[in-house]
Coordinates of N, CA, C and O in Angstrom, one line a residue:
X1 N 125.1 120.1 58.5 CA 124.2 119.9 57.3 C 124.7 118.6 56.6 O 125.7 118.6 55.9
X2 N 124.0 117.5 56.9 CA 124.4 116.3 56.4 C 123.4 115.4 55.8 O 122.2 115.8 55.8
X3 N 123.8 114.3 55.3 CA 123.0 113.3 54.6 C 123.3 111.9 55.1 O 124.5 111.7 55.3
X4 N 122.4 111.1 55.3 CA 122.6 109.7 55.5 C 121.8 108.9 54.5 O 120.6 109.2 54.3
X5 N 122.4 107.8 54.0 CA 121.7 106.9 53.2 C 122.0 105.5 53.7 O 123.2 105.2 53.9
X6 N 121.0 104.7 53.9 CA 121.2 103.3 54.3 C 120.5 102.4 53.4 O 119.3 102.6 53.1
X7 N 121.3 101.4 52.8 CA 120.7 100.4 51.9 C 120.6 99.1 52.6 O 121.6 98.7 53.2
X8 N 119.5 98.4 52.5 CA 119.3 97.1 53.1 C 119.2 96.1 52.0 O 118.7 96.4 51.0
X9 N 119.7 94.9 52.3 CA 119.7 93.8 51.3 C 118.3 93.2 51.1 O 118.1 92.4 50.2
X10 N 117.3 93.6 52.0 CA 116.0 93.1 51.9 C 115.0 94.2 52.2 O 115.4 95.3 52.6
X11 N 113.7 94.0 52.0 CA 112.7 95.0 52.3 C 112.5 94.9 53.8 O 112.4 93.8 54.4
X12 N 112.7 96.0 54.5 CA 112.6 96.1 56.0 C 111.3 96.7 56.4 O 110.7 97.5 55.7
X13 N 110.8 96.4 57.6 CA 109.6 97.0 58.1 C 109.8 98.1 59.1 O 108.9 98.7 59.7
X14 N 111.1 98.4 59.4 CA 111.4 99.6 60.2 C 112.8 100.1 59.9 O 113.7 99.3 59.4
X15 N 113.0 101.4 60.1 CA 114.4 102.0 59.9 C 115.0 102.2 61.2 O 114.4 102.9 62.1
X16 N 116.2 101.6 61.4 CA 116.9 101.8 62.7 C 118.3 102.2 62.3 O 119.0 101.6 61.5
X17 N 118.8 103.3 63.0 CA 120.2 103.8 62.9 C 120.8 104.0 64.2 O 120.1 103.9 65.2
X18 N 122.0 104.4 64.2 CA 122.6 104.9 65.5 C 122.2 106.4 65.6 O 121.9 107.1 64.7
X19 N 122.3 106.9 66.9 CA 122.2 108.3 67.2 C 122.9 108.6 68.5 O 123.4 107.7 69.1
X20 N 122.9 109.8 68.9 CA 123.4 110.2 70.2 C 122.3 111.0 70.9 O 121.5 111.7 70.3
X21 N 122.3 111.0 72.2 CA 121.5 111.9 73.0 C 122.4 112.6 73.9 O 123.3 112.0 74.6
X22 N 122.3 113.9 73.9 CA 123.1 114.8 74.7 C 122.3 115.4 75.8 O 121.2 115.8 75.6
X23 N 123.0 115.7 77.0 CA 122.4 116.5 78.0 C 122.2 117.9 77.5 O 123.0 118.3 76.6
X24 N 121.2 118.6 77.9 CA 120.9 120.0 77.4 C 121.9 121.0 77.9 O 121.6 121.7 78.9
X25 N 123.0 121.2 77.2 CA 124.0 122.1 77.6 C 124.3 123.0 76.3 O 123.9 122.7 75.2
X26 N 125.1 124.1 76.5 CA 125.5 124.9 75.4 C 126.7 124.2 74.8 O 127.8 124.2 75.3
X27 N 126.4 123.6 73.7 CA 127.4 122.7 73.0 C 128.7 123.5 72.5 O 129.8 122.9 72.5
X28 N 128.5 124.8 72.3 CA 129.6 125.6 71.7 C 130.6 125.9 72.8 O 131.8 126.2 72.5
X29 N 130.2 125.9 74.1 CA 131.2 126.3 75.2 C 131.6 125.1 76.0 O 132.4 125.3 77.0
X30 N 131.2 123.9 75.7 CA 131.5 122.7 76.5 C 132.5 121.8 75.8 O 132.3 121.5 74.6
X31 N 133.5 121.4 76.5 CA 134.5 120.4 75.8 C 134.1 119.0 76.1 O 134.2 118.1 75.3
X32 N 133.6 118.7 77.3 CA 133.3 117.4 77.7 C 131.8 117.2 77.9 O 131.3 117.2 79.0
X33 N 131.1 117.2 76.8 CA 129.6 117.1 76.9 C 129.2 115.6 77.1 O 129.7 114.7 76.5
X34 N 128.4 115.4 78.1 CA 127.9 114.1 78.4 C 126.9 113.7 77.4 O 126.0 114.4 77.0
X35 N 127.2 112.5 76.8 CA 126.3 112.0 75.8 C 126.2 110.5 75.9 O 127.0 109.8 76.5
X36 N 125.2 109.9 75.2 CA 125.0 108.5 75.2 C 124.9 108.1 73.7 O 124.1 108.7 73.0
X37 N 125.7 107.1 73.3 CA 125.5 106.6 72.0 C 124.4 105.5 72.0 O 124.4 104.7 72.8
X38 N 123.5 105.7 71.1 CA 122.3 104.8 71.0 C 122.4 104.0 69.7 O 122.4 104.6 68.6
X39 N 122.6 102.7 69.8 CA 122.8 101.9 68.6 C 121.5 101.6 67.9 O 121.5 101.6 66.7
X40 N 120.4 101.5 68.6 CA 119.1 101.2 68.0 C 118.2 102.4 68.2 O 117.4 102.4 69.1
X41 N 118.2 103.3 67.2 CA 117.2 104.4 67.2 C 116.3 104.2 66.1 O 116.6 104.1 64.9
X42 N 115.0 104.1 66.4 CA 113.9 103.9 65.4 C 113.5 105.2 64.9 O 113.2 106.1 65.6
X43 N 113.4 105.3 63.5 CA 112.8 106.5 62.9 C 111.3 106.2 62.7 O 110.9 105.2 62.1
X44 N 110.5 107.1 63.3 CA 109.0 106.8 63.3 C 108.2 108.0 62.9 O 108.0 109.0 63.7
X45 N 107.7 108.0 61.6 CA 106.9 109.1 61.1 C 105.6 109.2 61.8 O 104.9 110.2 61.7
X46 N 105.2 108.2 62.5 CA 103.9 108.2 63.2 C 104.0 108.7 64.6 O 103.0 108.9 65.3
X47 N 105.3 109.0 65.1 CA 105.5 109.6 66.4 C 105.6 111.1 66.2 O 106.5 111.6 65.5
X48 N 104.8 111.9 66.9 CA 104.9 113.4 66.7 C 106.1 114.0 67.5 O 106.6 115.0 67.1
X49 N 106.5 113.3 68.5 CA 107.6 113.8 69.3 C 108.7 112.7 69.4 O 108.4 111.5 69.2
X50 N 109.9 113.1 69.8 CA 111.0 112.1 70.0 C 110.9 111.5 71.4 O 110.4 112.2 72.3
X51 N 111.2 110.3 71.5 CA 111.1 109.5 72.7 C 112.5 109.1 73.2 O 113.3 108.7 72.3
X52 N 112.8 109.1 74.5 CA 114.0 108.5 75.0 C 113.6 107.5 76.1 O 112.7 107.7 76.8
X53 N 114.5 106.5 76.2 CA 114.2 105.5 77.3 C 114.6 106.0 78.6 O 115.4 106.9 78.8
X54 N 114.0 105.4 79.6 CA 114.3 105.7 81.0 C 115.8 105.5 81.3 O 116.5 106.2 82.0
X55 N 116.4 104.5 80.6 CA 117.8 104.1 80.8 C 118.7 105.3 80.3 O 119.6 105.7 81.0
X56 N 118.4 105.9 79.2 CA 119.1 107.0 78.6 C 119.0 108.2 79.6 O 120.0 108.9 79.9
X57 N 117.8 108.5 80.0 CA 117.6 109.6 80.9 C 118.4 109.4 82.2 O 119.0 110.4 82.7
X58 N 118.5 108.2 82.7 CA 119.2 107.9 83.9 C 120.8 108.0 83.7 O 121.5 108.6 84.5
X59 N 121.2 107.5 82.6 CA 122.7 107.6 82.3 C 123.1 109.0 82.2 O 124.2 109.4 82.6
X60 N 122.3 109.9 81.5 CA 122.6 111.3 81.4 C 122.4 112.1 82.6 O 122.8 113.3 82.7
X61 N 121.7 111.5 83.6 CA 121.3 112.3 84.8 C 120.3 113.4 84.6 O 120.4 114.4 85.2
X62 N 119.4 113.1 83.6 CA 118.5 114.2 83.3 C 117.4 114.4 84.4 O 117.1 113.5 85.1
X63 N 117.0 115.6 84.5 CA 115.9 116.0 85.4 C 114.6 116.2 84.6 O 114.7 117.0 83.6
X64 N 113.5 115.7 84.9 CA 112.3 115.9 84.2 C 111.9 117.4 84.3 O 112.0 118.0 85.3
X65 N 111.5 117.9 83.1 CA 111.0 119.3 83.1 C 109.5 119.3 83.1 O 108.9 120.4 82.9
X66 N 108.8 118.2 83.2 CA 107.4 118.2 83.2 C 106.9 116.8 82.9 O 107.6 115.8 82.8
X67 N 105.6 116.7 82.7 CA 104.9 115.5 82.4 C 104.0 115.7 81.2 O 103.4 116.8 81.1
X68 N 103.8 114.7 80.4 CA 103.0 114.7 79.3 C 102.1 113.5 79.2 O 102.5 112.4 79.5
X69 N 100.8 113.7 78.9 CA 99.9 112.6 78.7 C 100.0 112.2 77.3 O 100.0 113.0 76.4
X70 N 100.0 110.9 77.1 CA 100.1 110.4 75.7 C 99.1 109.2 75.6 O 98.9 108.4 76.5
X71 N 98.4 109.2 74.4 CA 97.5 108.1 74.1 C 98.1 107.5 72.9 O 98.7 108.1 72.0
X72 N 98.1 106.2 72.8 CA 98.7 105.5 71.7 C 98.0 104.2 71.4 O 96.7 104.2 71.3
X73 N 98.7 103.2 71.2 CA 98.1 101.9 70.7 C 97.3 101.2 71.9 O 96.5 100.4 71.6
X74 N 97.6 101.6 73.1 CA 96.9 101.0 74.2 C 95.7 101.8 74.6 O 95.6 102.9 74.2
X75 N 94.9 101.3 75.5 CA 93.8 102.1 76.0 C 94.2 103.1 77.0 O 95.0 102.8 77.9
X76 N 93.5 104.2 77.1 CA 93.7 105.2 78.1 C 94.9 106.1 77.8 O 95.5 106.1 76.7
X77 N 95.2 107.0 78.8 CA 96.3 107.9 78.6 C 97.4 107.6 79.7 O 97.1 107.5 80.8
X78 N 98.6 107.5 79.2 CA 99.8 107.4 80.1 C 100.4 108.7 80.3 O 100.5 109.5 79.4
X79 N 100.8 109.0 81.6 CA 101.5 110.2 81.9 C 103.0 109.9 82.0 O 103.4 109.0 82.8
X80 N 103.8 110.6 81.2 CA 105.3 110.3 81.1 C 106.1 111.5 81.4 O 105.7 112.7 81.1
X81 N 107.3 111.3 81.9 CA 108.2 112.4 82.1 C 108.7 113.0 80.8 O 108.8 112.2 79.8
X82 N 109.0 114.3 80.7 CA 109.6 114.8 79.5 C 110.9 115.5 79.9 O 111.1 115.9 81.1
X83 N 111.9 115.5 79.0 CA 113.2 116.0 79.2 C 113.6 116.9 78.0 O 113.2 116.7 76.9
X84 N 114.4 117.9 78.2 CA 115.0 118.7 77.2 C 116.4 118.0 76.8 O 117.2 117.8 77.7
X85 N 116.6 117.6 75.6 CA 117.8 117.0 75.1 C 118.3 117.5 73.8 O 117.5 118.2 73.1
X86 N 119.5 117.2 73.4 CA 120.0 117.4 72.1 C 120.1 116.0 71.4 O 120.5 115.1 72.1
X87 N 119.7 115.9 70.2 CA 119.8 114.6 69.5 C 120.8 114.7 68.4 O 120.7 115.5 67.5
X88 N 121.8 113.8 68.5 CA 122.8 113.7 67.4 C 122.4 112.7 66.4 O 122.3 111.5 66.7
X89 N 122.3 113.1 65.2 CA 121.8 112.3 64.1 C 123.0 111.6 63.4 O 124.1 112.1 63.4
X90 N 122.7 110.5 62.7 CA 123.8 109.8 62.0 C 124.3 110.7 60.8 O 125.3 110.3 60.2
X91 N 123.7 111.8 60.5 CA 124.2 112.7 59.5 C 125.4 113.5 60.0 O 126.0 114.2 59.2
X92 N 125.6 113.5 61.3 CA 126.6 114.4 61.9 C 126.0 115.6 62.5 O 126.6 116.4 63.2
X93 N 124.7 115.9 62.3 CA 124.0 117.1 62.8 C 123.5 116.8 64.2 O 123.2 115.7 64.5
X94 N 123.4 117.9 64.9 CA 122.8 117.9 66.3 C 121.6 118.8 66.3 O 121.7 120.0 66.0
X95 N 120.4 118.2 66.6 CA 119.2 119.0 66.7 C 119.1 119.3 68.2 O 119.0 118.4 69.0
X96 N 119.1 120.6 68.5 CA 119.1 121.0 69.9 C 117.7 121.3 70.5 O 116.8 121.6 69.8
X97 N 117.7 121.2 71.8 CA 116.5 121.6 72.6 C 115.2 120.9 72.2 O 114.2 121.5 71.9
X98 N 115.4 119.6 72.1 CA 114.2 118.7 71.7 C 113.5 118.3 73.0 O 114.1 117.9 74.0
X99 N 112.2 118.5 73.0 CA 111.4 118.0 74.2 C 111.1 116.6 74.0 O 110.2 116.2 73.2
X100 N 111.8 115.7 74.6 CA 111.7 114.3 74.5 C 110.9 113.7 75.6 O 111.1 114.0 76.8
X101 N 110.0 112.7 75.3 CA 109.2 112.1 76.2 C 109.8 110.7 76.6 O 110.3 110.0 75.7
X102 N 109.7 110.3 77.8 CA 110.2 109.0 78.3 C 109.3 107.9 77.8 O 108.1 108.1 77.8
X103 N 109.9 106.8 77.5 CA 109.1 105.6 77.1 C 109.8 104.4 77.5 O 111.0 104.4 77.9
X104 N 109.1 103.3 77.5 CA 109.7 102.0 77.9 C 109.8 101.1 76.7 O 108.8 100.9 75.9
X105 N 110.9 100.5 76.4 CA 111.1 99.6 75.3 C 112.3 98.7 75.5 O 113.3 99.1 76.0
X106 N 112.1 97.4 75.2 CA 113.2 96.5 75.2 C 114.1 96.5 73.9 O 115.2 96.0 73.9
X107 N 113.5 97.1 72.9 CA 114.2 97.1 71.6 C 114.9 98.4 71.3 O 116.0 98.3 70.6
X108 N 114.4 99.5 71.7 CA 115.0 100.8 71.3 C 115.2 101.7 72.5 O 114.4 101.7 73.4
X109 N 116.2 102.6 72.4 CA 116.4 103.6 73.4 C 116.0 105.0 73.0 O 115.9 105.9 73.8
X110 N 115.8 105.1 71.7 CA 115.4 106.4 71.1 C 114.4 106.1 70.0 O 114.6 105.2 69.2
X111 N 113.3 106.9 69.9 CA 112.5 106.9 68.8 C 112.5 108.4 68.2 O 112.2 109.3 68.9
X112 N 113.0 108.5 67.0 CA 113.2 109.8 66.4 C 111.8 110.1 65.7 O 111.4 109.4 64.8
X113 N 111.2 111.1 66.3 CA 109.8 111.5 65.9 C 109.8 112.6 64.8 O 110.8 113.2 64.4
X114 N 108.6 113.0 64.5 CA 108.4 114.1 63.5 C 109.0 115.4 63.9 O 109.2 116.3 63.0
X115 N 109.1 115.7 65.2 CA 109.7 116.9 65.6 C 111.1 117.1 65.1 O 111.6 118.2 64.9
X116 N 111.8 116.0 64.9 CA 113.2 116.0 64.3 C 113.1 115.8 62.8 O 113.7 116.5 62.0
X117 N 112.4 114.8 62.4 CA 112.3 114.4 61.0 C 111.8 115.6 60.1 O 112.3 115.8 59.0
X118 N 110.9 116.4 60.6 CA 110.4 117.5 59.9 C 111.4 118.6 59.6 O 111.1 119.5 58.8
X119 N 112.5 118.5 60.2 CA 113.6 119.5 60.0 C 114.4 119.2 58.7 O 115.2 120.0 58.3
X120 N 114.1 118.1 58.1 CA 114.8 117.7 56.9 C 113.9 117.0 55.9 O 112.7 117.2 55.9
X121 N 114.6 116.3 55.0 CA 113.9 115.6 53.9 C 114.2 114.1 54.1 O 115.3 113.7 54.3
X122 N 113.1 113.3 54.0 CA 113.2 111.8 54.2 C 112.6 111.1 53.0 O 111.5 111.5 52.6
X123 N 113.2 110.1 52.6 CA 112.6 109.2 51.5 C 113.0 107.8 51.8 O 114.0 107.5 52.3
X124 N 112.0 106.9 51.5 CA 112.2 105.5 51.7 C 111.7 104.8 50.4 O 110.6 105.1 49.9
X125 N 112.6 104.0 49.7 CA 112.2 103.3 48.5 C 112.4 101.8 48.7 O 113.2 101.4 49.6
X126 N 111.7 101.0 47.9 CA 111.8 99.6 48.0 C 112.0 98.9 46.7 O 111.3 97.9 46.4
X127 N 112.8 99.4 45.9 CA 113.1 98.8 44.5 C 113.7 97.4 44.7 O 114.6 97.2 45.5
X128 N 113.1 96.5 43.9 CA 113.6 95.1 43.9 C 113.6 94.5 45.3 O 114.5 93.7 45.6
X129 N 112.6 94.8 46.1 CA 112.5 94.2 47.5 C 113.7 94.6 48.3 O 114.1 93.8 49.3
X130 N 114.4 95.7 48.1 CA 115.5 96.2 48.9 C 115.2 97.6 49.3 O 115.0 98.5 48.5
X131 N 115.2 97.8 50.6 CA 114.9 99.1 51.1 C 116.1 100.1 51.1 O 117.2 99.7 51.5
X132 N 115.8 101.3 50.7 CA 116.8 102.4 50.8 C 116.2 103.5 51.6 O 115.1 103.9 51.2
X133 N 116.9 103.9 52.6 CA 116.4 105.0 53.5 C 117.4 106.2 53.3 O 118.6 105.9 53.3
X134 N 116.9 107.4 53.0 CA 117.8 108.5 53.0 C 117.2 109.7 53.7 O 116.0 109.9 53.6
X135 N 118.0 110.5 54.4 CA 117.6 111.6 55.1 C 118.6 112.7 55.0 O 119.9 112.4 55.1
X136 N 118.2 113.9 54.8 CA 119.1 115.1 54.8 C 118.5 116.2 55.7 O 117.3 116.3 55.8
X137 N 119.4 116.9 56.3 CA 119.0 118.1 57.1 C 120.0 119.2 56.8 O 121.2 119.0 56.8
X138 N 119.5 120.4 56.6 CA 118.1 120.8 56.5 C 117.5 120.4 55.2 O 118.1 119.9 54.3
X139 N 116.2 120.7 55.2 CA 115.4 120.4 54.0 C 116.0 121.3 52.8 O 116.3 122.5 53.0
X140 N 116.2 120.7 51.7 CA 116.7 121.4 50.5 C 115.8 121.7 49.4 O 115.9 122.7 48.7
X141 N 114.9 120.7 49.1 CA 114.0 120.9 48.0 C 112.8 119.9 48.2 O 112.9 118.9 49.0
X142 N 111.7 120.1 47.5 CA 110.6 119.2 47.6 C 110.9 118.0 46.8 O 111.5 118.0 45.7
X143 N 110.6 116.8 47.4 CA 110.7 115.5 46.7 C 109.3 115.2 46.2 O 108.4 115.0 47.1
X144 N 109.1 115.0 45.0 CA 107.8 114.7 44.4 C 108.0 113.6 43.4 O 108.4 113.8 42.3
X145 N 107.6 112.4 43.8 CA 107.8 111.2 42.9 C 106.9 111.3 41.7 O 107.1 110.6 40.7
X146 N 105.8 112.0 41.8 CA 104.9 112.1 40.6 C 105.5 112.9 39.5 O 105.1 112.8 38.3
X147 N 106.5 113.7 39.8 CA 107.2 114.4 38.7 C 108.4 113.6 38.1 O 108.9 114.0 37.1
X148 N 108.7 112.5 38.6 CA 109.8 111.7 38.1 C 109.4 111.0 36.8 O 108.3 110.6 36.6
X149 N 110.3 111.0 35.8 CA 110.0 110.3 34.5 C 110.8 109.1 34.5 O 111.8 108.9 35.1
X150 N 110.2 108.1 33.8 CA 110.9 106.8 33.6 C 111.4 106.6 32.2 O 110.9 106.9 31.3

């Protein structure tokens, strides 16, 4: 049960943090759990599911548990492999048994989607053209900016 806050010196157009991806094992009974540290994990409220790169899947030796059709910014539907993984967040928490879809990207190895984000509370502010991102898991209370007084 943790919290992460990142402050940026300028207004940013995306939130990127570190994370870990673990092979789907019983974490309580394993001492040497295979994991991959991911330096560039994009937090994406527009992604309904978490995505992992083919590189991460290969490094972990993951076996596809199925295929999923996805439509996005391009035309048509792409069919992608899906994997069961655990996602280690920069809060120190591990979200287990996430159904992650494979994707291709030169910039990111993980996209943290709403399947993970919805387990906690997320806020992004841009006071004085400086972005602050904060996330906590589990969710503790409703955040309602309309109730804030100045």
